[in-house]
Amino acid sequence: MTNSELREKVVMALDDMKAKAIEMGIQGVVTASVLNNGETDDWIGEMKVVGTPTNEKEGWNLVAIAWSKCGEVIATGADSGQPDHQKMLGELGFVGGAYDEFEGCKMAFAFSGADSEEDLVVAKYGIEKMKGYMSCK
């Protein structure tokens, strides 16, 4: 699959994540980054805002948090916020980033804006949708 085709599928999965967040009644930011099969360092990354990019009341930059979750997932090859992971500079250690590999691609999806459990539900939903899109080459 070309990087262009993969990017189209990432955007579709983000649209699905956005719809899931709306269905759940939550707002925030969805992010996704995928490393194409055979690539070594050319991650494809996209994001979408679901209602708001910040939580002004609490003082949270949801864009920064969502991408931090993706970054942690990429570095560790595991869901973000794992208690045994020694945080690196730039990581916030929040739950809500999900990791998976499928058909040779590495995937990091995240949501930020709700509580940790809801964030992770949306992230994992995105990965499942992405797998479906990748299966329908």
C-alpha positions as CSV (number, residue, x, y, z in Angstrom):
1,M,0.0,0.0,0.0
2,T,1.4,3.4,-0.9
3,N,1.8,6.1,1.8
4,S,-0.9,8.1,0.1
5,E,-3.4,5.3,0.3
6,L,-2.4,4.7,3.9
7,R,-2.9,8.3,4.7
8,E,-6.5,8.2,3.2
9,K,-7.3,5.3,5.5
10,V,-5.8,7.1,8.5
11,V,-8.1,10.0,7.8
12,M,-11.1,7.7,7.5
13,A,-10.3,6.1,10.8
14,L,-9.9,9.5,12.5
15,D,-13.4,10.4,11.1
16,D,-14.7,7.3,12.8
17,M,-13.0,8.2,16.1
18,K,-14.5,11.6,15.9
19,A,-17.9,10.1,15.4
20,K,-17.3,7.7,18.3
21,A,-16.3,10.6,20.6
22,I,-19.4,12.6,19.6
23,E,-21.6,9.5,20.3
24,M,-19.9,9.1,23.7
25,G,-20.6,12.8,24.4
26,I,-16.9,13.8,24.8
27,Q,-14.8,16.4,23.2
28,G,-11.1,16.7,22.5
29,V,-8.5,15.7,19.9
30,V,-7.9,12.5,18.0
31,T,-4.5,11.7,16.6
32,A,-3.1,8.8,14.6
33,S,0.3,7.9,13.3
34,V,1.2,4.9,11.2
35,L,4.5,3.5,9.9
36,N,3.9,1.8,6.6
37,N,5.1,-1.8,6.1
38,G,8.7,-1.8,5.1
39,E,9.4,1.8,6.1
40,T,11.8,2.6,8.9
41,D,11.2,6.2,9.9
42,D,8.5,7.8,7.7
43,W,5.5,7.9,10.0
44,I,2.3,9.3,8.6
45,G,0.5,11.5,11.1
46,E,-2.9,13.2,11.2
47,M,-5.2,14.7,13.8
48,K,-8.8,16.0,14.1
49,V,-10.4,18.2,16.7
50,V,-13.7,17.0,18.2
51,G,-15.3,20.2,19.5
52,T,-12.3,21.9,21.1
53,P,-8.5,21.7,21.0
54,T,-8.2,22.8,24.6
55,N,-9.9,22.5,28.0
56,E,-9.7,26.1,29.1
57,K,-11.3,25.4,32.5
58,E,-8.7,22.9,33.5
59,G,-5.9,24.5,31.5
60,W,-5.2,21.5,29.2
61,N,-3.8,21.7,25.7
62,L,-5.5,18.6,24.3
63,V,-3.5,18.7,21.0
64,A,-0.2,18.5,22.9
65,I,-1.5,15.8,25.2
66,A,-2.8,13.6,22.3
67,W,0.4,13.9,20.4
68,S,2.4,13.1,23.6
69,K,0.4,9.9,23.9
70,C,1.2,9.0,20.3
71,G,4.9,9.8,20.9
72,E,5.0,7.5,23.9
73,V,3.2,4.7,22.0
74,I,5.7,5.0,19.1
75,A,8.7,4.9,21.5
76,T,7.5,2.0,23.6
77,G,5.4,-0.1,21.1
78,A,2.8,-0.3,23.9
79,D,-0.3,1.6,25.0
80,S,0.5,4.9,26.8
81,G,0.5,5.4,30.5
82,Q,1.9,2.0,31.5
83,P,3.0,2.2,35.1
84,D,6.3,0.3,34.5
85,H,7.4,2.7,31.7
86,Q,10.1,5.2,32.7
87,K,8.8,8.5,31.2
88,M,11.1,10.2,28.8
89,L,11.3,14.0,28.4
90,G,8.2,15.1,26.4
91,E,6.1,12.2,27.6
92,L,3.3,13.0,30.0
93,G,2.5,9.4,31.0
94,F,-1.3,9.7,30.3
95,V,-3.5,6.7,29.4
96,G,-5.3,7.1,26.1
97,G,-2.8,6.1,23.5
98,A,-3.1,2.7,21.8
99,Y,-0.6,0.7,19.9
100,D,-1.0,-2.2,17.5
101,E,0.7,-3.8,14.5
102,F,-1.3,-5.1,11.5
103,E,-0.1,-6.3,8.1
104,G,3.4,-5.1,8.8
105,C,2.3,-1.6,9.8
106,K,2.8,0.0,13.2
107,M,0.0,2.1,14.5
108,A,-0.3,4.7,17.3
109,F,-3.7,6.2,17.9
110,A,-4.8,8.5,20.7
111,F,-7.6,10.6,22.1
112,S,-7.3,13.4,24.7
113,G,-10.2,15.2,26.3
114,A,-12.1,12.8,28.5
115,D,-11.2,10.6,31.4
116,S,-8.4,8.0,30.7
117,E,-10.7,5.1,30.2
118,E,-12.8,6.9,27.6
119,D,-9.7,8.2,25.9
120,L,-8.4,4.7,25.5
121,V,-11.8,3.4,24.2
122,V,-11.7,6.0,21.4
123,A,-8.1,5.2,20.6
124,K,-8.6,1.5,20.4
125,Y,-11.8,2.0,18.3
126,G,-9.7,3.9,15.8
127,I,-7.2,1.1,15.6
128,E,-9.9,-1.4,14.9
129,K,-11.4,0.8,12.2
130,M,-8.0,1.2,10.7
131,K,-7.5,-2.5,10.6
132,G,-10.8,-2.9,8.8
133,Y,-9.8,-0.2,6.2
134,M,-6.4,-1.9,5.7
135,S,-8.1,-5.2,5.1
136,C,-10.2,-3.7,2.3
137,K,-7.3,-2.9,0.0
